[in-house]
CSV table of C-alpha atoms in Angstrom, one decimal:
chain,number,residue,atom,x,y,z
A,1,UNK,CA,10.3,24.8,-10.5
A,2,UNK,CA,9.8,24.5,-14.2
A,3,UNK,CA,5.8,23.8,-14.8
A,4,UNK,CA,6.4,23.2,-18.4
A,5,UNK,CA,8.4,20.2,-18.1
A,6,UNK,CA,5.5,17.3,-18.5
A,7,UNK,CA,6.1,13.0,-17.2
A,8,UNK,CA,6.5,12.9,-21.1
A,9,UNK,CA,9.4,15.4,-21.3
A,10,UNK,CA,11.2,13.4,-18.3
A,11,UNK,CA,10.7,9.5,-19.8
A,12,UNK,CA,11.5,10.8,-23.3
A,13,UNK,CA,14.9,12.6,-21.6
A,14,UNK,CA,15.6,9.4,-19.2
A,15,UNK,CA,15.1,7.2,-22.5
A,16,UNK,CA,17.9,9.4,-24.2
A,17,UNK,CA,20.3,9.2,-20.9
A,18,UNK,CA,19.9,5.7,-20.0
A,19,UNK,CA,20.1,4.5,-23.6
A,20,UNK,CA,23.5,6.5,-23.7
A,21,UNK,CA,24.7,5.5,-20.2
A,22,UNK,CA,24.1,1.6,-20.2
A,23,UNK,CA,25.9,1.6,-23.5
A,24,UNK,CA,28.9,3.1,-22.4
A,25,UNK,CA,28.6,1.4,-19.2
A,26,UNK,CA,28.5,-2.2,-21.5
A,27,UNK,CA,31.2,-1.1,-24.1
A,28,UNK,CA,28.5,-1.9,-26.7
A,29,UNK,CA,25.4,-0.1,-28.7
A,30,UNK,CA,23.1,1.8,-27.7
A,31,UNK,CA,19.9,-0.3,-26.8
A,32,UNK,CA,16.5,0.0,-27.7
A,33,UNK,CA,14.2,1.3,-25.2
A,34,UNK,CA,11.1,0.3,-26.8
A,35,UNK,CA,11.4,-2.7,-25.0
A,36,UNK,CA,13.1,-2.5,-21.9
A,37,UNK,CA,16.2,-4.0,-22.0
A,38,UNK,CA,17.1,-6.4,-18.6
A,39,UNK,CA,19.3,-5.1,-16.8
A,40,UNK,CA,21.3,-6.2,-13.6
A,41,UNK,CA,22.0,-4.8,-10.1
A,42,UNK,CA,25.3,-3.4,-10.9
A,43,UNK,CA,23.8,-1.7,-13.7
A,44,UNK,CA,20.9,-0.6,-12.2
A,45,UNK,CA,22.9,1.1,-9.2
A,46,UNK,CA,25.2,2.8,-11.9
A,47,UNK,CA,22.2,3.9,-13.6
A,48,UNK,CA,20.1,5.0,-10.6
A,49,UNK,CA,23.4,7.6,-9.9
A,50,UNK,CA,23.2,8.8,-13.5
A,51,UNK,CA,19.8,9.9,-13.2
A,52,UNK,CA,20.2,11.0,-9.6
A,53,UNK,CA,22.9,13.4,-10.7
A,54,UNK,CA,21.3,14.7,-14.2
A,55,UNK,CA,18.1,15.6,-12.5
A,56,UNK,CA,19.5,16.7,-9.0
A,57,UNK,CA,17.1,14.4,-7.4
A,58,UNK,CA,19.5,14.2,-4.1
A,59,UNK,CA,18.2,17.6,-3.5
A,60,UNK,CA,14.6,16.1,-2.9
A,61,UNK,CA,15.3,12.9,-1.1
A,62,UNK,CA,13.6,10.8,-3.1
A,63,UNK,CA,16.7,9.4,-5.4
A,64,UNK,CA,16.8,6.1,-3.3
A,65,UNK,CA,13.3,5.4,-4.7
A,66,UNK,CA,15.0,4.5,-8.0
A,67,UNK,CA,16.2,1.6,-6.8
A,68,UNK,CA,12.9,0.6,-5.4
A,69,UNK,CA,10.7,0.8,-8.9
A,70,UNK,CA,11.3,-1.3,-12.0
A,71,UNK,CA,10.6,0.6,-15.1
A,72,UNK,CA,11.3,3.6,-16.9
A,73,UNK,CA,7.6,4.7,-16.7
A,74,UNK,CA,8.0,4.3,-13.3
A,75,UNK,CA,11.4,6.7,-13.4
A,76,UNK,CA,9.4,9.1,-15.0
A,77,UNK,CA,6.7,9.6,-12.4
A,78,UNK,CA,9.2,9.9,-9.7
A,79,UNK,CA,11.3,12.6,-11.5
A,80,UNK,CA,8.3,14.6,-12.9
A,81,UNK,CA,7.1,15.0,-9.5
A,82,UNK,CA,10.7,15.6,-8.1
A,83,UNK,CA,12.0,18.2,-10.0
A,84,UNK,CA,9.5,21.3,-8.5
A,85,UNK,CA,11.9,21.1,-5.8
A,86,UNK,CA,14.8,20.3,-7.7
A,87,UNK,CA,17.4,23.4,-8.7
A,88,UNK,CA,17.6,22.6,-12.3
A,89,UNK,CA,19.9,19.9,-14.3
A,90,UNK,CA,23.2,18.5,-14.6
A,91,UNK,CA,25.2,18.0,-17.6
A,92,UNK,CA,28.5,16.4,-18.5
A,93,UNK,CA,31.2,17.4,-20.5
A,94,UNK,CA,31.9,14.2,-23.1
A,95,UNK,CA,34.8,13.5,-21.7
A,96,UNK,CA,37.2,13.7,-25.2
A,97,UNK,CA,39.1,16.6,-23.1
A,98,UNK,CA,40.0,14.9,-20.2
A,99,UNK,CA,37.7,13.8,-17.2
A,100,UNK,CA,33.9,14.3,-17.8
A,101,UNK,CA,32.8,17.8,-15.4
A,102,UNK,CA,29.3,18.0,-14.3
A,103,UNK,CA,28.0,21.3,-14.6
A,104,UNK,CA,24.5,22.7,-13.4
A,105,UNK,CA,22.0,24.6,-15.5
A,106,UNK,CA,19.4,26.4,-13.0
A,107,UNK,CA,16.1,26.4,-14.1
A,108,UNK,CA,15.7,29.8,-14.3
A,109,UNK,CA,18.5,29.8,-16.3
A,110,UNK,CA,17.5,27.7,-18.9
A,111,UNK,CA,13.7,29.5,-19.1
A,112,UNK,CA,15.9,32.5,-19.3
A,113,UNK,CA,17.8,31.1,-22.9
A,114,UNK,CA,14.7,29.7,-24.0
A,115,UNK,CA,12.8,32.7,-24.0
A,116,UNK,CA,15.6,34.5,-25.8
A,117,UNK,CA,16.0,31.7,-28.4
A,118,UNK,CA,12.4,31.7,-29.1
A,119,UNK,CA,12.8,35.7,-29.3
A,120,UNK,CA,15.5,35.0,-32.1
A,121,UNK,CA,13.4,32.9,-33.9
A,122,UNK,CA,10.6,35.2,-34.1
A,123,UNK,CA,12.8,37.5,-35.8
A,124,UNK,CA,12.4,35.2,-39.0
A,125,UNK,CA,8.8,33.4,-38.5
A,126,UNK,CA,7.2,32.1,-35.7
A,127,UNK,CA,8.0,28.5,-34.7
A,128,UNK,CA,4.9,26.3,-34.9
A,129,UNK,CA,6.6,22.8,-34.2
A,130,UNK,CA,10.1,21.9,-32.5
A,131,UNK,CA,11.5,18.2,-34.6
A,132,UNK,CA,14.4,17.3,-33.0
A,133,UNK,CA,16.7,14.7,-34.2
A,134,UNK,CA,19.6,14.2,-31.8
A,135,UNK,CA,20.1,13.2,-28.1
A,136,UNK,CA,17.8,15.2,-25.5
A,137,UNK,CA,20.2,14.2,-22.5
A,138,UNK,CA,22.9,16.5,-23.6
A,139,UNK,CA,22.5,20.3,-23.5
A,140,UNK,CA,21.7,21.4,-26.5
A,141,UNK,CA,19.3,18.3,-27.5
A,142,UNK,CA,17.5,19.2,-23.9
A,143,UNK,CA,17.1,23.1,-24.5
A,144,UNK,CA,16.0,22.9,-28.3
A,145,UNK,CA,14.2,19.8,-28.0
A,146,UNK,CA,12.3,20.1,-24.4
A,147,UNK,CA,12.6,23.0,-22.9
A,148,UNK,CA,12.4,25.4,-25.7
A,149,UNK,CA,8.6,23.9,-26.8
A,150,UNK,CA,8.0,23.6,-22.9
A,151,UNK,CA,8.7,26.9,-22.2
A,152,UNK,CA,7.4,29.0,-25.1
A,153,UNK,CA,3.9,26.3,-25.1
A,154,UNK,CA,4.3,24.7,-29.0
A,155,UNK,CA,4.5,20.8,-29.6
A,156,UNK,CA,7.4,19.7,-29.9
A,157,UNK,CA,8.6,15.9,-31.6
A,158,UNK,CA,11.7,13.8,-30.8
A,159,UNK,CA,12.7,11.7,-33.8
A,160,UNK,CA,14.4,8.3,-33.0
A,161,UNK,CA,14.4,7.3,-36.4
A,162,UNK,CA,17.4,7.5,-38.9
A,163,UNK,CA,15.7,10.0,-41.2
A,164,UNK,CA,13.1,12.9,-40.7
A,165,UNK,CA,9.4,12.8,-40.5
A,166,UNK,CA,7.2,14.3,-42.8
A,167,UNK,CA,7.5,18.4,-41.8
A,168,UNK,CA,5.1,21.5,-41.6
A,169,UNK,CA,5.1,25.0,-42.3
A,170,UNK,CA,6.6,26.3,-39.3
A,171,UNK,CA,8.5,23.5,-38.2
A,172,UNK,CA,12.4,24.3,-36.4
A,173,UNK,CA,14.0,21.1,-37.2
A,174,UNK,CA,16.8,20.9,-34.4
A,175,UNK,CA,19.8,18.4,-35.4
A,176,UNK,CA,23.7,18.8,-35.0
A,177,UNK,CA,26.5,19.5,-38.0
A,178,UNK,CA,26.9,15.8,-39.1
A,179,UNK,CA,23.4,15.4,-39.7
A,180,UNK,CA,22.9,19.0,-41.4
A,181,UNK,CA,26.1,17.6,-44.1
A,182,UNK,CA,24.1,14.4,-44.8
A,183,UNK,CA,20.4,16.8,-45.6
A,184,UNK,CA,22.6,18.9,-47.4
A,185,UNK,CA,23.4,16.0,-50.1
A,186,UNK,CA,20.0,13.7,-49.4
A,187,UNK,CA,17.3,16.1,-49.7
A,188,UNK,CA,16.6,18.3,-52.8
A,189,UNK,CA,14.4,20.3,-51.8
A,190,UNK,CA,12.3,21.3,-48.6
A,191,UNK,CA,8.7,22.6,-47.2
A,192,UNK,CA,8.0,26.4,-47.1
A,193,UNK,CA,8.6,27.4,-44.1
A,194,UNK,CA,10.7,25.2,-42.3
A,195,UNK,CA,13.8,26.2,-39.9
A,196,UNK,CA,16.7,24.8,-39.1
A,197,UNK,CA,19.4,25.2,-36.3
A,198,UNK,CA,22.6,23.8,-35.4
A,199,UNK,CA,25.4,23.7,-33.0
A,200,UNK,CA,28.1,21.8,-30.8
A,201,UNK,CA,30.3,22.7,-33.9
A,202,UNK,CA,31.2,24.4,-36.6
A,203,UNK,CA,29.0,24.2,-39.9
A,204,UNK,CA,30.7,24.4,-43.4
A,205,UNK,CA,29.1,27.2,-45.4
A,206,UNK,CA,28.5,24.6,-48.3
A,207,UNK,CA,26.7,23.1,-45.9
A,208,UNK,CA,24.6,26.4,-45.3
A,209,UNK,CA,24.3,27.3,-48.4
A,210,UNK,CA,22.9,24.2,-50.1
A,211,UNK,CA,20.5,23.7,-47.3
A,212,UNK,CA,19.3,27.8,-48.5
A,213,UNK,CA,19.4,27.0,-51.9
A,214,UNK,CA,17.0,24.1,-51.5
A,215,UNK,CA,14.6,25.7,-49.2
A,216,UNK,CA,15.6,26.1,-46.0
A,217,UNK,CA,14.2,29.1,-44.5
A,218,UNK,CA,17.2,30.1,-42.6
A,219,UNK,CA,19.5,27.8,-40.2
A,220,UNK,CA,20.8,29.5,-36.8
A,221,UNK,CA,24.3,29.1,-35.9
A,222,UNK,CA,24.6,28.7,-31.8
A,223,UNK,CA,27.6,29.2,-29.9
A,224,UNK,CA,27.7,28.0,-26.6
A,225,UNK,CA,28.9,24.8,-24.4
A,226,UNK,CA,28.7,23.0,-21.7
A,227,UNK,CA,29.7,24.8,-19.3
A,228,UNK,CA,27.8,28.4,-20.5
A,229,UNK,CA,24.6,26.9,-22.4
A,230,UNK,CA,23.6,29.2,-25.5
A,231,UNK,CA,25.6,32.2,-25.5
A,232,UNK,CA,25.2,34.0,-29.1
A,233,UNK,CA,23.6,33.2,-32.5
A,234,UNK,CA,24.0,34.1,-36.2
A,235,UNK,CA,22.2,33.5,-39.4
A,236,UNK,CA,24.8,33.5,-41.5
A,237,UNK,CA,27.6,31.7,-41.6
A,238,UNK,CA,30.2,35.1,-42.6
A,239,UNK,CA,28.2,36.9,-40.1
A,240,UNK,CA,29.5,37.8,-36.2
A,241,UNK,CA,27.9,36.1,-33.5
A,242,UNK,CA,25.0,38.1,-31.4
A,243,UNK,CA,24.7,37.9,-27.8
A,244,UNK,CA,21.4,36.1,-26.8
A,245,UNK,CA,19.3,38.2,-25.1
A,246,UNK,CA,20.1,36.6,-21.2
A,247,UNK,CA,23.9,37.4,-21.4
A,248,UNK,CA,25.8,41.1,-21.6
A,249,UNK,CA,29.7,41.2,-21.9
A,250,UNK,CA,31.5,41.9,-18.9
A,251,UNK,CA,34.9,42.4,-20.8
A,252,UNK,CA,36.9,40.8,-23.7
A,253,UNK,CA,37.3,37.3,-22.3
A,254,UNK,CA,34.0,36.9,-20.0
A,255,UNK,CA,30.3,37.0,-19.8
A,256,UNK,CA,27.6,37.8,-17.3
A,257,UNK,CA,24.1,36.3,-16.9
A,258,UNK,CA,21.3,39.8,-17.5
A,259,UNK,CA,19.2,38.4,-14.4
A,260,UNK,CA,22.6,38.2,-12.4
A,261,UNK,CA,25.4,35.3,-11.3
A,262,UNK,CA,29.0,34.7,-11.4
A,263,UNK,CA,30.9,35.9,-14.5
A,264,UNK,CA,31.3,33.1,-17.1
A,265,UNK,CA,34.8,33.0,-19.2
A,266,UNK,CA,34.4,32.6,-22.4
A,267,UNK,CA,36.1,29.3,-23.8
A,268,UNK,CA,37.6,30.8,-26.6
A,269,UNK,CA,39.4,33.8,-28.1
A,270,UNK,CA,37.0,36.5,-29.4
A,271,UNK,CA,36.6,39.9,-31.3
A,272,UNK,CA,34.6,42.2,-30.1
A,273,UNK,CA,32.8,44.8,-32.2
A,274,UNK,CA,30.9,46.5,-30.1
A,275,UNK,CA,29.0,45.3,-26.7
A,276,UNK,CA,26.8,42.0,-28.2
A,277,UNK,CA,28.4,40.8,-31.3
A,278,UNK,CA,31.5,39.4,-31.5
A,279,UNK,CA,34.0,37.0,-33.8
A,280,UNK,CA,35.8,34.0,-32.8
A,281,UNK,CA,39.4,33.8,-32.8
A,282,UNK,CA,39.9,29.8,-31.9
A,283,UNK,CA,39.9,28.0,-28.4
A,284,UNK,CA,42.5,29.2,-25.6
A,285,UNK,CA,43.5,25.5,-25.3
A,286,UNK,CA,44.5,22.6,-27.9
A,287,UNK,CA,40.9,21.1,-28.1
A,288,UNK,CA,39.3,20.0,-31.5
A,289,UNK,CA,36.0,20.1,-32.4
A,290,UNK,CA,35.1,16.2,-34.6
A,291,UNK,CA,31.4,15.5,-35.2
A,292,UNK,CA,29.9,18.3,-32.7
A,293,UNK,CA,32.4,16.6,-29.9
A,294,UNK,CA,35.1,18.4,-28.1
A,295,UNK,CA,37.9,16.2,-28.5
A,296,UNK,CA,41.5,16.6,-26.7
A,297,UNK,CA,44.0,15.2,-29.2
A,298,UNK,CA,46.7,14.9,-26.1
A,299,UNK,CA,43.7,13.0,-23.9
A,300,UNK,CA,43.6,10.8,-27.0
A,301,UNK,CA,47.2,10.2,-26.7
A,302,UNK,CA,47.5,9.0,-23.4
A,303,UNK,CA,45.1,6.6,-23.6
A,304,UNK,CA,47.2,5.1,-26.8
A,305,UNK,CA,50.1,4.9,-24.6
A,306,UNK,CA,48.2,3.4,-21.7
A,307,UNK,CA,48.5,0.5,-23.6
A,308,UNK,CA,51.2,-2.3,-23.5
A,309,UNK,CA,52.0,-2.9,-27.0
A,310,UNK,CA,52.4,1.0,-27.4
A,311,UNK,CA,55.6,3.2,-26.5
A,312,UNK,CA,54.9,6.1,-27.7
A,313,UNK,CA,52.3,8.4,-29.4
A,314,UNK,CA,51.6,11.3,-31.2
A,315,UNK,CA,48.0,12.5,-32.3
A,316,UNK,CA,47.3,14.9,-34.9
A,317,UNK,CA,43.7,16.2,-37.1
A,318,UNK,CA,43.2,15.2,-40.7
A,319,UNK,CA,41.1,16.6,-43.3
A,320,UNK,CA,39.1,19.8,-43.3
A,321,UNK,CA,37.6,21.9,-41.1
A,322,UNK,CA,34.1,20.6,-41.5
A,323,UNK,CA,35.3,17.0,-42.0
A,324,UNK,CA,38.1,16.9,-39.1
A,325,UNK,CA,39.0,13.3,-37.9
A,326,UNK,CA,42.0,12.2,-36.0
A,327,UNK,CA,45.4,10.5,-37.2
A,328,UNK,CA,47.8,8.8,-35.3
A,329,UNK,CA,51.5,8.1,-35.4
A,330,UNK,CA,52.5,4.9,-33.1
A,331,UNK,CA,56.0,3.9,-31.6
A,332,UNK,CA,55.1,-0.2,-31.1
A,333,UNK,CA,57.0,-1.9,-28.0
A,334,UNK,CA,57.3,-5.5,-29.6
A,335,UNK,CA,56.2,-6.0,-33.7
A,336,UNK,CA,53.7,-3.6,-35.5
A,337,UNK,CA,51.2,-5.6,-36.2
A,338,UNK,CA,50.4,-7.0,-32.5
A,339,UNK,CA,50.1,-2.9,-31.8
A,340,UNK,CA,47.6,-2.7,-34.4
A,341,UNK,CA,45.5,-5.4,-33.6
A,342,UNK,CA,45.5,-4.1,-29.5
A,343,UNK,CA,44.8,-0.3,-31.4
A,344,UNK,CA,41.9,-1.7,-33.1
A,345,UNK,CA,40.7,-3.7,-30.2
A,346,UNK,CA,40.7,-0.9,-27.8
A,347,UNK,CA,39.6,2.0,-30.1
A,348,UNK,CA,36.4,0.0,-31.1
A,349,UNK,CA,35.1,0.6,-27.7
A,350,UNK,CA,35.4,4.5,-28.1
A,351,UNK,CA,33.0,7.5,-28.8
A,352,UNK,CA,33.6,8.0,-32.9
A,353,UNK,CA,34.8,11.1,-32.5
A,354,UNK,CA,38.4,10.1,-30.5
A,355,UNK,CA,39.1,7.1,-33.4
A,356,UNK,CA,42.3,7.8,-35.1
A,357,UNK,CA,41.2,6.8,-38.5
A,358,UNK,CA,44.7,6.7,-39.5
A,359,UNK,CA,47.1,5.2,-37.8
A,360,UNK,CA,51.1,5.0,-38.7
A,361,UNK,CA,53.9,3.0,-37.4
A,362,UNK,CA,57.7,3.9,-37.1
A,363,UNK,CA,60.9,3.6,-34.4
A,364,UNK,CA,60.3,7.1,-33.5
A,365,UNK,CA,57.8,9.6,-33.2
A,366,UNK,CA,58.5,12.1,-36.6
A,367,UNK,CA,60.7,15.4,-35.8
A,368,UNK,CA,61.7,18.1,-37.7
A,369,UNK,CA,65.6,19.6,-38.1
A,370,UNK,CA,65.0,21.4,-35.0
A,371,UNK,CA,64.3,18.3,-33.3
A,372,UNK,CA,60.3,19.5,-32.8
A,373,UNK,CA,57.7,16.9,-33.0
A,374,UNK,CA,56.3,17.4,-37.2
A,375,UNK,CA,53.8,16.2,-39.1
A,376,UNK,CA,53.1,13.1,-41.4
């Protein structure tokens, strides 16, 4: 029953989910909300379940009221008043491993990692204003961008433009790794006093450490994901991670909530040094991380082979750490360039982060002497 999230928080959330959701639903950009785009029955009904499912509405009874108002204002009532009986929110997995997986954050829960977040923060300088510039319908856009201000009572702005407002002394400016690269070769310089913090993937420590040099007070790693939320933080980038104050290890590969729960794996291999800090080791399965999206290079495969003018396919990463993207190497069924052309028409309607931006041709896939798929 969270009383800090206002009819603003909802509409500027539902803006962020049904911008995302009629896009991918169309196969074409995201819209602009400012004016509200039409829409049609189909989509309506498609959207009305996306918001039903995100904000556990079907818990209340009231979800078939979506389809009886007609704007997002509208929406906003409805779910503001809804969720004091609701459990808490639903998020999805992208969907670049496999299947999207819905997975529910409980309120209490989510109060519970925004109180310890803002309790890390403190530990440099208090946070006077939350600027966040990234989605708020995914997790970590909705826990640094709503329900951290919501929770810990500071104001809190969502930026929908493509560059950053003027900032404050204590401002937290909340933004993914992609982002943090471009202000790390855009700006020269920034306010006294201003945060930063990151996640969804790794961030290069030139990255870090040009952001420092020009200002920066300090930027906060955050691991976490989906499925566990914010699990553990660091400062700097050589430093091991530290447990967030709602979570206590339960052994080497698993977690447990302080307040109580199921135990939570961890997703990827760790080393511990003592009971809250730890290192990571890599995932335990073959996922990549491109742009702050987990991305399944072998998902990515079989939709290249789903289609018709493709008989076979291999997917590989390219370039650094910090500036992974994918590759692929095609087997075409009839000449190479009518694979191409189909390649291009189909990967043009896919998240950025699954776009081979390489793509080679041959009669077979590459192998080495031992007959072992290689590299090219």
């Amino acid at each position: 029953m969270p009383q800090w999230l206002s009819k603003a928080d909802c509409k500027a959330v539902l803006k962020s989910l049904l911008s995302a959701e009629l896009a991918d639903y169309r196969g074409t950009p995201v819209p602009d909300w400012q004016y509200s785009p039409s829409i049609d029955s189909l989509e309506r009904l498609h959207l009305a379940a996306c918001v039903n499912e995100f904000f556990c509405l079907h818990e209340t009874g009231v979800e078939d009221r979506l389809l009886m108002t007609q704007s997002v204002d509208d929406w906003a009532s409805l779910v503001a008043d809804a969720v004091a009986d609701t459990s808490g929110v639903t998020f999805r997995t992208s969907g670049s491993t496999g299947t999207p997986s819905p997975h529910l954050h409980r309120w209490e829960d989510i109060e519970a990692e925004a109180h310890a977040l803002g309790h890390r923060f403190a530990t440099l300088m208090p946070i006077q204003r939350v600027v966040s510039w990234l989605p708020l319908h995914h997790l970590y856009g909705f826990m640094l961008g709503v329900a951290l201000p919501g929770v810990v009572s500071i104001p809190r702005l969502s930026v929908q433009t493509t560059t950053l407002p003027p900032l404050l002394p204590g401002d937290l400016v909340v933004t993914v790794p992609p982002r943090w690269d471009y202000l790390a070769r855009s700006r020269k310089d920034w306010p006294e006093g201003v945060m930063g913090v990151s996640s969804t993937a790794p961030l290069s420590s030139a990255t870090s450490d040009a952001l420092i040099a020009r200002g920066l007070a300090g930027l906060l790693d955050i691991y976490g994901s989906t499925e566990t939320g914010g699990v553990a933080t660091r400062w700097r980038r050589d430093a091991a991670y530290q447990l967030l104050g709602h979570w206590k290890r339960h052994d080497a590969h698993h977690l447990e909530r302080v307040q109580g729960g199921m135990v939570t794996p961890l997703l990827d291999n760790t080393r511990w040094h003592d009971e809250t800090t730890f290192t990571l080791l890599g995932r335990h399965d073959d996922v990549v991380v491109i742009g702050g999206v987990n991305v399944n290079p072998q998902h990515v495969a079989q939709r290249l082979k789903s289609l018709e003018s493709v008989v076979d396919c291999a997917i590989r990463t390219t370039g650094s750490t910090d500036k992974c993207r994918l590759k692929a190497f095609v087997v075409p069924r009839g000449s190479e360039q009518e694979a191409a052309d189909a390649i291009t028409q189909a990967i043009s309607l896919w998240p950025a982060a699954e776009r081979p931006v390489r793509v080679d041709y041959g009669d077979s896939l590459p192998t080495n002497a031992m007959g072992k798929l290689a590299d090219w």
